[in-house]
mmCIF file of C-alpha atoms and ligand atoms in Angstrom:
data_model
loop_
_atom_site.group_PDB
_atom_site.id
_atom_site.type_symbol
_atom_site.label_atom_id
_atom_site.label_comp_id
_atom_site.label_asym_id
_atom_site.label_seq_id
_atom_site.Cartn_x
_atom_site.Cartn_y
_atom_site.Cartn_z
ATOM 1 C CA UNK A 2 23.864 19.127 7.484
ATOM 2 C CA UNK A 3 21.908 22.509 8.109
ATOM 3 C CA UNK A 4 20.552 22.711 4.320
ATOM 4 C CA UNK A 5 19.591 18.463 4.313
ATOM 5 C CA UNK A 6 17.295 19.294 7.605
ATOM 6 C CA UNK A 7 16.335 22.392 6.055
ATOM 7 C CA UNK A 8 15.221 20.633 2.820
ATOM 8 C CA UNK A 9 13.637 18.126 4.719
ATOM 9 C CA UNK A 10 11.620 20.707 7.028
ATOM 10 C CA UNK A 11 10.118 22.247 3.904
ATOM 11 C CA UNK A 12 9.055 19.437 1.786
ATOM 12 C CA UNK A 13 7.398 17.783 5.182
ATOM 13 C CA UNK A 14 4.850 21.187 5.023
ATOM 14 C CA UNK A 15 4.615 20.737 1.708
ATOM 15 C CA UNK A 16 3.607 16.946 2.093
ATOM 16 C CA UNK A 17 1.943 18.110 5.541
ATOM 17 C CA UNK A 18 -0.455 20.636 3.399
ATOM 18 C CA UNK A 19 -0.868 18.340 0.885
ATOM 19 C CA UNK A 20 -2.279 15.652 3.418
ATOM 20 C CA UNK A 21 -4.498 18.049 4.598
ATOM 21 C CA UNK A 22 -5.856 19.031 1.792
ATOM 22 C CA UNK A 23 -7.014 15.262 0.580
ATOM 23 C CA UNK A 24 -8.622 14.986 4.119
ATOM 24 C CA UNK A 25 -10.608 18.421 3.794
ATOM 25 C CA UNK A 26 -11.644 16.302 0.567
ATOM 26 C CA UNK A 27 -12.307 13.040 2.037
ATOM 27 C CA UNK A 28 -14.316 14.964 4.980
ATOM 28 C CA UNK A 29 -17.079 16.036 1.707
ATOM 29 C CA UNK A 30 -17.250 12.829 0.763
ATOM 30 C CA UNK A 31 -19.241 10.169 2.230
ATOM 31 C CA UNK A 32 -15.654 8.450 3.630
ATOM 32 C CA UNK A 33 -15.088 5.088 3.757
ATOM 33 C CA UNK A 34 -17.174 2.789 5.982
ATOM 34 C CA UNK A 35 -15.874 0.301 8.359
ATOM 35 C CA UNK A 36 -16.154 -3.105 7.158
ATOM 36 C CA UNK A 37 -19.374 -5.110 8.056
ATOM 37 C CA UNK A 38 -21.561 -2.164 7.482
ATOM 38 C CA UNK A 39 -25.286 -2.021 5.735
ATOM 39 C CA UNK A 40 -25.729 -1.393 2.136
ATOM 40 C CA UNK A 41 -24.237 2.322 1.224
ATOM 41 C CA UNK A 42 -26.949 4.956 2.329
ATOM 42 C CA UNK A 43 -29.617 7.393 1.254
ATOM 43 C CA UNK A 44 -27.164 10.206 0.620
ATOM 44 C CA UNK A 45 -25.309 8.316 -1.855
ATOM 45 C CA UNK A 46 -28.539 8.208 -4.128
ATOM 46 C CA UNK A 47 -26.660 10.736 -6.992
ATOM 47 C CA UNK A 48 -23.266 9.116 -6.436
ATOM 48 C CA UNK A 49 -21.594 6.276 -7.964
ATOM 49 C CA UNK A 50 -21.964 3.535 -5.489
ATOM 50 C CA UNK A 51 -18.574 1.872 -5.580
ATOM 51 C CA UNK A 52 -16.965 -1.375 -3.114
ATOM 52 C CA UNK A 53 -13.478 -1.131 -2.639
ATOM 53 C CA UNK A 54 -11.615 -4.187 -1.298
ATOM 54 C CA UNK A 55 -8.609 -1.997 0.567
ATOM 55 C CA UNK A 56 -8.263 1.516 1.357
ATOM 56 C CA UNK A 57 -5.212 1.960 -0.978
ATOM 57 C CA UNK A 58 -8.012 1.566 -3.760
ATOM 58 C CA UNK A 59 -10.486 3.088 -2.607
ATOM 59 C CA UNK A 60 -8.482 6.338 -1.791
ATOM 60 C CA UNK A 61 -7.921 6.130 -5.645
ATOM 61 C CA UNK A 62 -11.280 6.083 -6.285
ATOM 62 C CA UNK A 63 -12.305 9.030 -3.926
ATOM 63 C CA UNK A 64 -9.530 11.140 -4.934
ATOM 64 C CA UNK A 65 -10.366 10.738 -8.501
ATOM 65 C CA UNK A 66 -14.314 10.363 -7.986
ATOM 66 C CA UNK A 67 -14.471 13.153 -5.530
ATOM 67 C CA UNK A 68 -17.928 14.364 -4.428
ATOM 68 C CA UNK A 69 -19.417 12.545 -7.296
ATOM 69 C CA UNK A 70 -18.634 8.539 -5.521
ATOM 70 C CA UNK A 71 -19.841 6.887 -2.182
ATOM 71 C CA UNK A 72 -16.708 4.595 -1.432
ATOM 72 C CA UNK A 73 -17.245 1.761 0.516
ATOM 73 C CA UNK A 74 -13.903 0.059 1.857
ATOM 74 C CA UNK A 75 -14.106 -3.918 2.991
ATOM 75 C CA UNK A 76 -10.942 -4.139 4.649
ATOM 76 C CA UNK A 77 -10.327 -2.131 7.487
ATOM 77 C CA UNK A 78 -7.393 -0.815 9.243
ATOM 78 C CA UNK A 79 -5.108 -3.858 10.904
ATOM 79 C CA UNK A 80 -7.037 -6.179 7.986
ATOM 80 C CA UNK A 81 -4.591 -8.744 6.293
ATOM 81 C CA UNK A 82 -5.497 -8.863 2.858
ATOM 82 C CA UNK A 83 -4.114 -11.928 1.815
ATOM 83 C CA UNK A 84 -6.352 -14.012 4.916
ATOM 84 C CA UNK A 85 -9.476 -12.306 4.257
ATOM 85 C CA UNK A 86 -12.714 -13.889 3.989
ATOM 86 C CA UNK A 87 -15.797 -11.768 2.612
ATOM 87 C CA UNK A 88 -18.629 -11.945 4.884
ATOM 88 C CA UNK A 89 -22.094 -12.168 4.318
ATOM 89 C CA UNK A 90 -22.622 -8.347 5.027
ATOM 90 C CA UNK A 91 -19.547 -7.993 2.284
ATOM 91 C CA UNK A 92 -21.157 -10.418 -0.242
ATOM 92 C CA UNK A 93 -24.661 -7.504 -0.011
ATOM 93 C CA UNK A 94 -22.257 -4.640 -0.182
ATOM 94 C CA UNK A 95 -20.472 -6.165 -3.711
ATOM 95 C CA UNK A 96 -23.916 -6.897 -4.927
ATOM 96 C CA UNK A 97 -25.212 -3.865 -3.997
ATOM 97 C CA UNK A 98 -22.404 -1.519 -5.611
ATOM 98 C CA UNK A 99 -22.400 0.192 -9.632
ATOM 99 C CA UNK A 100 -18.542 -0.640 -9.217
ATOM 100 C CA UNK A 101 -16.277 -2.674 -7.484
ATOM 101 C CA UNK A 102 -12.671 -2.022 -7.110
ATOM 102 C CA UNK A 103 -10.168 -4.368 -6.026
ATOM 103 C CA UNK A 104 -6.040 -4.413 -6.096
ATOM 104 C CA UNK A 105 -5.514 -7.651 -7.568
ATOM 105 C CA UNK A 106 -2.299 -9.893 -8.389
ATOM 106 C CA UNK A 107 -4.149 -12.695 -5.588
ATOM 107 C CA UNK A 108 -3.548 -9.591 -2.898
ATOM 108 C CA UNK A 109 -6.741 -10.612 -2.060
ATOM 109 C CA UNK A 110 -6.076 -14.014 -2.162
ATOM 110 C CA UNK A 111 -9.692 -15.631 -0.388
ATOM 111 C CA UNK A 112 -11.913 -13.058 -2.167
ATOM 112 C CA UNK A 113 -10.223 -13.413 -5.948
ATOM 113 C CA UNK A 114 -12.346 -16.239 -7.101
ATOM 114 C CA UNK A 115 -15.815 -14.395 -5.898
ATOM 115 C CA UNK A 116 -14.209 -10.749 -7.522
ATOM 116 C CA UNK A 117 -13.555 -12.996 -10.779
ATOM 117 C CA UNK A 118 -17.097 -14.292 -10.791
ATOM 118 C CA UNK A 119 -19.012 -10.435 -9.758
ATOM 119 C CA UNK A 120 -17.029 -9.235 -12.999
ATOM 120 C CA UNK A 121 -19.560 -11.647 -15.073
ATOM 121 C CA UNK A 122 -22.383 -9.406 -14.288
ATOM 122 C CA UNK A 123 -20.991 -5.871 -13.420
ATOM 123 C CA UNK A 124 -18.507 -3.159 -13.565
ATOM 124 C CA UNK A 125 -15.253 -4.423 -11.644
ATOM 125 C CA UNK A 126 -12.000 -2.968 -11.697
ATOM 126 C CA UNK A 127 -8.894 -4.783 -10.865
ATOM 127 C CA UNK A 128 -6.885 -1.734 -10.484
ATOM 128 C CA UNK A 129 -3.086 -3.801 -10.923
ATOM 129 C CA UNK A 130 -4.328 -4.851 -14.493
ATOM 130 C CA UNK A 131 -4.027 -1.693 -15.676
ATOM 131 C CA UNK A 132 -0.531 -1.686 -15.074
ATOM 132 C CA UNK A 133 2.134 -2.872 -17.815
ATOM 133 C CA UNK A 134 3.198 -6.446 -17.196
ATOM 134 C CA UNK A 135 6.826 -5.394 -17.187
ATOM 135 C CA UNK A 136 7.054 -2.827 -14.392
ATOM 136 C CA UNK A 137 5.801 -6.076 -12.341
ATOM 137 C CA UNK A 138 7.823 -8.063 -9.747
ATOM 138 C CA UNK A 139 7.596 -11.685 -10.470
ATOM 139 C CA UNK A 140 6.396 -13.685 -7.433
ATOM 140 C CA UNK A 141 9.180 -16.246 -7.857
ATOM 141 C CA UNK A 142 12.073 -17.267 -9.670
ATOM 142 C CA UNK A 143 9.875 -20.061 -11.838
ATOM 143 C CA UNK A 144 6.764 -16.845 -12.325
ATOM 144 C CA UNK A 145 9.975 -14.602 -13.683
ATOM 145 C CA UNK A 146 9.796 -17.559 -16.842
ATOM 146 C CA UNK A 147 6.740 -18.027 -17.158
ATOM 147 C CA UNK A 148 5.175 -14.715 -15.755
ATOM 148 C CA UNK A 149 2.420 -16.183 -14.079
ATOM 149 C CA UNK A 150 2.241 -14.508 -10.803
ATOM 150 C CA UNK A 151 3.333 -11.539 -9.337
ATOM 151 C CA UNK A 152 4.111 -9.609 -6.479
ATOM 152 C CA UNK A 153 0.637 -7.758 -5.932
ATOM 153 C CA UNK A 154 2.461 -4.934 -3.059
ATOM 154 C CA UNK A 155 2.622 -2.184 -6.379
ATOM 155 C CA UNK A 156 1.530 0.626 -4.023
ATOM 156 C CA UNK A 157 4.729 1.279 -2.647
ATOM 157 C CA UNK A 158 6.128 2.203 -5.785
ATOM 158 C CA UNK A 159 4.203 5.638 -5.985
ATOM 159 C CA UNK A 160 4.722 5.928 -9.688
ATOM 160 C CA UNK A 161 3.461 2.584 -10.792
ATOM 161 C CA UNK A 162 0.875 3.076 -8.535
ATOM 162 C CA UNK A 163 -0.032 6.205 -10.084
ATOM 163 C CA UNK A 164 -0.314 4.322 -13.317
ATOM 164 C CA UNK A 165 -3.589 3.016 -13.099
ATOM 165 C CA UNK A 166 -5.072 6.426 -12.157
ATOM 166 C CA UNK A 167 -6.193 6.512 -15.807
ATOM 167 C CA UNK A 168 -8.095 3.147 -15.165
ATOM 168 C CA UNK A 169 -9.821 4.219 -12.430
ATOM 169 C CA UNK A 170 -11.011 7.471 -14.120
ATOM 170 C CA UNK A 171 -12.152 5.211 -17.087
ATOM 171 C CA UNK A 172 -14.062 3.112 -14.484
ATOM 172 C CA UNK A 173 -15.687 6.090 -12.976
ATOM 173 C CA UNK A 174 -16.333 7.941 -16.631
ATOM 174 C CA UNK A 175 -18.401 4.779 -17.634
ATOM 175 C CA UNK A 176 -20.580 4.608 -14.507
ATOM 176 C CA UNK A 177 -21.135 7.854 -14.204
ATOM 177 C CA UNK A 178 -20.562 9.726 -18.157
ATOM 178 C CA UNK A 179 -22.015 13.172 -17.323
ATOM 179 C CA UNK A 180 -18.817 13.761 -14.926
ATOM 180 C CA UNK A 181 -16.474 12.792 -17.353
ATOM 181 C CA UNK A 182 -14.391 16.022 -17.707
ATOM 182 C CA UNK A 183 -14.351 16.260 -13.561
ATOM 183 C CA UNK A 184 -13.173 12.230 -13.071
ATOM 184 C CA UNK A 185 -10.097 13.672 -15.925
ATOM 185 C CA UNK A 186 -9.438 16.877 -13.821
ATOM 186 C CA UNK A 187 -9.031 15.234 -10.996
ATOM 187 C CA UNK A 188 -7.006 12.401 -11.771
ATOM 188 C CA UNK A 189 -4.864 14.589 -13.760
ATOM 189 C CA UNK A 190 -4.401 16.647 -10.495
ATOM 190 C CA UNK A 191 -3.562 14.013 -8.225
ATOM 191 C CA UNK A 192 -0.761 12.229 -10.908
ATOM 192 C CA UNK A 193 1.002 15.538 -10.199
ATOM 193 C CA UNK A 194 0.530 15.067 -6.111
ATOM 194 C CA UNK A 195 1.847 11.401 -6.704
ATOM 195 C CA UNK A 196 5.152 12.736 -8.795
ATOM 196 C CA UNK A 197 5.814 14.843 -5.906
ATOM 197 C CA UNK A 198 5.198 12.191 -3.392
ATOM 198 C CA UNK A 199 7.478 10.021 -5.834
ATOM 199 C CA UNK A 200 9.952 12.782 -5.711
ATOM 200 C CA UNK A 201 10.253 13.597 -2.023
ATOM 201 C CA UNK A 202 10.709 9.040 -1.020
ATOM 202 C CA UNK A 203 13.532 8.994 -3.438
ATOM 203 C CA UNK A 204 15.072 12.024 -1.741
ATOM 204 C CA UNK A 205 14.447 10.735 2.065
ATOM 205 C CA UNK A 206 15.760 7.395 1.284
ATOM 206 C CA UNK A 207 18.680 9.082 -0.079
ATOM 207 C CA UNK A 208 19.620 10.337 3.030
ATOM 208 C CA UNK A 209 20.604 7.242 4.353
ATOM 209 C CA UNK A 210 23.807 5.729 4.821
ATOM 210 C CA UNK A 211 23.666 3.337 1.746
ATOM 211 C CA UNK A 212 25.344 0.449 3.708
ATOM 212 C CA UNK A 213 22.283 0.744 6.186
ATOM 213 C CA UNK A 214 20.103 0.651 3.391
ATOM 214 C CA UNK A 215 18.154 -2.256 4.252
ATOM 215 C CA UNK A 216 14.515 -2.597 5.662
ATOM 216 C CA UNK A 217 13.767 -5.247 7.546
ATOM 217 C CA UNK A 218 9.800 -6.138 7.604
ATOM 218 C CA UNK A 219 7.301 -8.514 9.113
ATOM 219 C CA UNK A 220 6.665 -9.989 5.539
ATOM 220 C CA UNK A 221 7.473 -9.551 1.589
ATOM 221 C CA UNK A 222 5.661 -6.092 0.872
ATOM 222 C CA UNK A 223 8.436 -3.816 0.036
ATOM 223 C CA UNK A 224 9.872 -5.414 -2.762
ATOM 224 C CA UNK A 225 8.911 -2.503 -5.277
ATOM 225 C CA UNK A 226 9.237 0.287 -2.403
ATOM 226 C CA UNK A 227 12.943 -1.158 -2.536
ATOM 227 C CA UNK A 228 13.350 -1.863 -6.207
ATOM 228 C CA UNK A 229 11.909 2.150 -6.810
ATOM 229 C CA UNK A 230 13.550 3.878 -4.067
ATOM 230 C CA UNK A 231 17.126 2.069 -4.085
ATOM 231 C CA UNK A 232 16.755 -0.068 -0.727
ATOM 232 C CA UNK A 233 17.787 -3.410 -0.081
ATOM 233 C CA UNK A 234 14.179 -5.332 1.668
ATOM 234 C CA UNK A 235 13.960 -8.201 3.233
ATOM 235 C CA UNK A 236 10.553 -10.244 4.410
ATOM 236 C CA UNK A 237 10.664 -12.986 7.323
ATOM 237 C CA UNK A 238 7.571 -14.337 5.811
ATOM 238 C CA UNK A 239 7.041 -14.294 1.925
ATOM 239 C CA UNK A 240 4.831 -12.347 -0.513
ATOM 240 C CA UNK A 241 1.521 -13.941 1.122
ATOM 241 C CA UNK A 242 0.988 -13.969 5.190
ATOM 242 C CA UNK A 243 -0.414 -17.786 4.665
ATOM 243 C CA UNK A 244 2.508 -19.842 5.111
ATOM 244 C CA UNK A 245 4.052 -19.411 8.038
ATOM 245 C CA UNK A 246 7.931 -18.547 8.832
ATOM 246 C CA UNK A 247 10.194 -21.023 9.504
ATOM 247 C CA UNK A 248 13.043 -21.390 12.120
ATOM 248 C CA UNK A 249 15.451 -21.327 9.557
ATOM 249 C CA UNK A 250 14.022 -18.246 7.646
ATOM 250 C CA UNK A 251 14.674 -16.391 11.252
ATOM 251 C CA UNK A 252 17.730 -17.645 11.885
ATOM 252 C CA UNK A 253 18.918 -16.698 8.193
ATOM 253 C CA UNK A 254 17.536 -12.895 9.066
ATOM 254 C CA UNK A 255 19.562 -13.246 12.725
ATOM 255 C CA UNK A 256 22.611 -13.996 10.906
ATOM 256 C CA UNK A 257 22.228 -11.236 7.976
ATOM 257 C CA UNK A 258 20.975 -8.225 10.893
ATOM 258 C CA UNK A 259 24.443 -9.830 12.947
ATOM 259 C CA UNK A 260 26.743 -10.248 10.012
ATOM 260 C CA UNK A 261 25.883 -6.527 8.665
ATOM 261 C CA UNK A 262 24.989 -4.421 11.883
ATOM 262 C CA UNK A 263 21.503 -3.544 10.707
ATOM 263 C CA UNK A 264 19.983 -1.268 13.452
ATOM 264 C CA UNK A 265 16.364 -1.444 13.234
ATOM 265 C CA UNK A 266 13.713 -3.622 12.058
ATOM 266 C CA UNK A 267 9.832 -2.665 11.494
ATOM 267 C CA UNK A 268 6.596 -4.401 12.801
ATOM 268 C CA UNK A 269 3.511 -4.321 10.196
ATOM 269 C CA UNK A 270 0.040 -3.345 11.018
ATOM 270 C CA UNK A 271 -1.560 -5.557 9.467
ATOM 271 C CA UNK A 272 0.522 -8.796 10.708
ATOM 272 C CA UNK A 273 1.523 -10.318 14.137
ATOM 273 C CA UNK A 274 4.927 -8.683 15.616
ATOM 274 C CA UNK A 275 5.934 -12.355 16.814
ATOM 275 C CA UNK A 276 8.555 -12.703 13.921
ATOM 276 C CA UNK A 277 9.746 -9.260 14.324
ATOM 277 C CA UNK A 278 10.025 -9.549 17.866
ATOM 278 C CA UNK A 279 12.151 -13.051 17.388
ATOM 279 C CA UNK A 280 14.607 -11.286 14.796
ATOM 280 C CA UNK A 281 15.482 -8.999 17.814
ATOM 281 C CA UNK A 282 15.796 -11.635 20.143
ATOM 282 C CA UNK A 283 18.165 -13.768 18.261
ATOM 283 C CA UNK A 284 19.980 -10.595 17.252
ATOM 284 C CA UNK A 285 20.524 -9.835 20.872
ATOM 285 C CA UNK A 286 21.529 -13.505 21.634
ATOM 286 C CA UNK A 287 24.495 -12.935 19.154
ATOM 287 C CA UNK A 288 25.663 -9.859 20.936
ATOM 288 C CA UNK A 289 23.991 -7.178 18.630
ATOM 289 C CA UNK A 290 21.098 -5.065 19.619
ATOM 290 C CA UNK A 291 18.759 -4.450 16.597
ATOM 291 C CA UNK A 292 15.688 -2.321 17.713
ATOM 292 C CA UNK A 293 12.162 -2.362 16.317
ATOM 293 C CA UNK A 294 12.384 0.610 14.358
ATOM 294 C CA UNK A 295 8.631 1.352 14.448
ATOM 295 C CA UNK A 296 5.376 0.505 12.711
ATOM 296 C CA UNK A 297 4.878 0.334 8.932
ATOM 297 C CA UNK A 298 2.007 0.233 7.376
ATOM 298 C CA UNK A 299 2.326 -2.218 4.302
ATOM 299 C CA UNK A 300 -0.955 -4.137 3.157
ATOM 300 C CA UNK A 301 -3.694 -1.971 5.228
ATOM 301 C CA UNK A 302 -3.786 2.033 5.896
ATOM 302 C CA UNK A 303 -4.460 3.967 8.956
ATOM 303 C CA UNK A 304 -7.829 4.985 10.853
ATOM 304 C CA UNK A 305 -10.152 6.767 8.587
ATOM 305 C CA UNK A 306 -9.629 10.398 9.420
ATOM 306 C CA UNK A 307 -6.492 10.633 10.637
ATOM 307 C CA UNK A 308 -3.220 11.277 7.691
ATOM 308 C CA UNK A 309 -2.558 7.661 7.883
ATOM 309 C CA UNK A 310 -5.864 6.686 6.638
ATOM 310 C CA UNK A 311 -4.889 8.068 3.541
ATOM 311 C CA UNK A 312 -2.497 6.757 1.310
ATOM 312 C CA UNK A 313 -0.503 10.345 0.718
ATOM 313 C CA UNK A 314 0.009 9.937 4.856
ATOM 314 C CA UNK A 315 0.459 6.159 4.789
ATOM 315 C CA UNK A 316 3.597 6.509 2.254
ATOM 316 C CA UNK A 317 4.880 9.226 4.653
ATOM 317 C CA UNK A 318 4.663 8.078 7.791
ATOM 318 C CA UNK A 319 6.442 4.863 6.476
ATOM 319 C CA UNK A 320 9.280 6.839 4.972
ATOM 320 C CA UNK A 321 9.906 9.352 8.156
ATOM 321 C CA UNK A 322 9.861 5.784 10.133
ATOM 322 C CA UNK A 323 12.972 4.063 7.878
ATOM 323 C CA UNK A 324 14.879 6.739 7.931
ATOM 324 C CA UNK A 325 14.621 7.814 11.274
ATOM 325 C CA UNK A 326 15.379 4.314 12.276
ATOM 326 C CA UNK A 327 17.721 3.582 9.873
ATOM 327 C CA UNK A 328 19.920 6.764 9.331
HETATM 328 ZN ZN1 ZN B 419 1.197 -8.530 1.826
#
């Protein structure tokens, strides 16, 4: 037991130094702007102007662009992706931008068709494109034939994720040529953090019992968290937030927490605790007491300037959260 917690103690620093370091980085860059704000400023005039949809892509972008990109994020901490509408200050900010960056697979699922229509006229990255079609989750049974859609959560598998570093770097190399060798440094540097990162989930999730392997969550977002790092996940509501749960979906979770003693189950940031809230309820109607096992952060980060506004310290807060809950 002494050498697990041991283990444990030293890769935290080493994830805890690591987190520091990208926000000693992010604190020399420009930082991400809250959504709703004016067209990026003066002191970007030498930068690559870039619009990122959430803050998983636009960390991408800063930690490859560094010093050289002025990152403006859309979606905010607490934002739901999947509802978002762009507003009119949003609408300036994409027209205003050398690049846009977005996470695609219909994460953004009210802002697609304008994304689809800016990448007639300018640089636009849809950052899951780069990624090879089968690594992807199928959104359904049916998309599995036919492939048509797919589950667009791909950041919490940290090594697919990682795999359209290369696509951001080309993105960045074409807008701005004469730091070329710098965008390849630097995504070459932080494909090494990622494999570490990748690493040290797989060896946290590890340590838990694998009959309590199973993470309960507001809706759908874990699927490849669970396919990468061997856990069982289950959503009350599906992929997308917009239809809502029903009574039976609940009732089927009630039964399942019941039938297999599942302690915990996690509230989202980004979503309503209602559901979550109701699974423990019914749970506790049927004699077993399932506690909320904390907040995950699944389709939005954490405050700008703190660890879990980046997405090194929005991976591990998430993991330290399941397995405290769940071991
Ligand atoms: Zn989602």
């Amino acid at each position: 037991m002494s050498t697990r917690s041991d283990k444990l103690t030293r890769r935290g620093l080493l994830i805890v130094a690591a987190v520091a370091g990208v926000m000693a980085l992010a604190t020399g860059v420009s930082g991400c702007k809250p959504a709703g704000d004016a067209p990026v400023p003066e002191a970007a005039k030498d930068k690559v102007v870039v619009v990122a949809t959430t803050a998983m892509v636009a960390d991408i972008i800063e930690r490859v662009g560094g010093e050289h990109v002025a990152v403006q994020t859309l979606l905010g901490p607490g934002t739901d992706p999947h509802l978002y509408k762009p507003t009119p200050s949003d609408m300036r900010a994409l027209q205003g931008a050398q690049l846009i960056v977005y996470s695609g697979l219909k994460l953004e699922g009210k802002m697609t068709d304008t994304l689809e229509n800016m990448a007639k006229s300018k640089p636009v990255l849809n950052y899951s494109d780069a990624m090879a079609r089968e690594r992807l989750l199928a959104a359904s049974e049916e998309d599995a034939q036919d492939g048509k859609q797919f589950d667009p959560h791909v950041w919490f598998d940290v090594a697919l994720w990682a795999s359209g570093i290369d696509a951001a770097r080309d993105a960045l190399s074409k807008a701005d040529p004469a730091n070329a060798e710098k965008f390849a440094a630097n995504a070459n540097a932080y494909k090494l953090i990622l494999a570490d990162l990748d690493t040290w989930v797989r060896e946290q999730i590890a340590t838990i019992p694998q009959e309590r392997r199973v993470l309960v969550t507001a809706h759908d977002a874990f699927g490849y968290f669970g396919r990468a790092y061997g856990i069982e996940v289950q959503g009350v509501q599906g992929l997308s937030t917009e239809s809502e749960a029903s009574l039976s979906d609940i009732n089927r979770l009630v039964d399942e927490l019941v039938a297999r003693k599942v302690p915990a189950v996690f509230i989202e940031t980004s979503i309503s605790p209602k559901n979550v809230e109701a699974l423990v309820q019914g749970a506790k109607a049927k004699g077993h007491e399932v506690r909320i096992g904390g907040s995950l952060f699944s389709d939005a980060m954490g405050e700008a300037g703190t660890a879990q506004g980046t997405y090194l310290g929005m991976v591990r807060h998430n993991v330290t959260q399941i397995v405290e809950a769940l071991r």
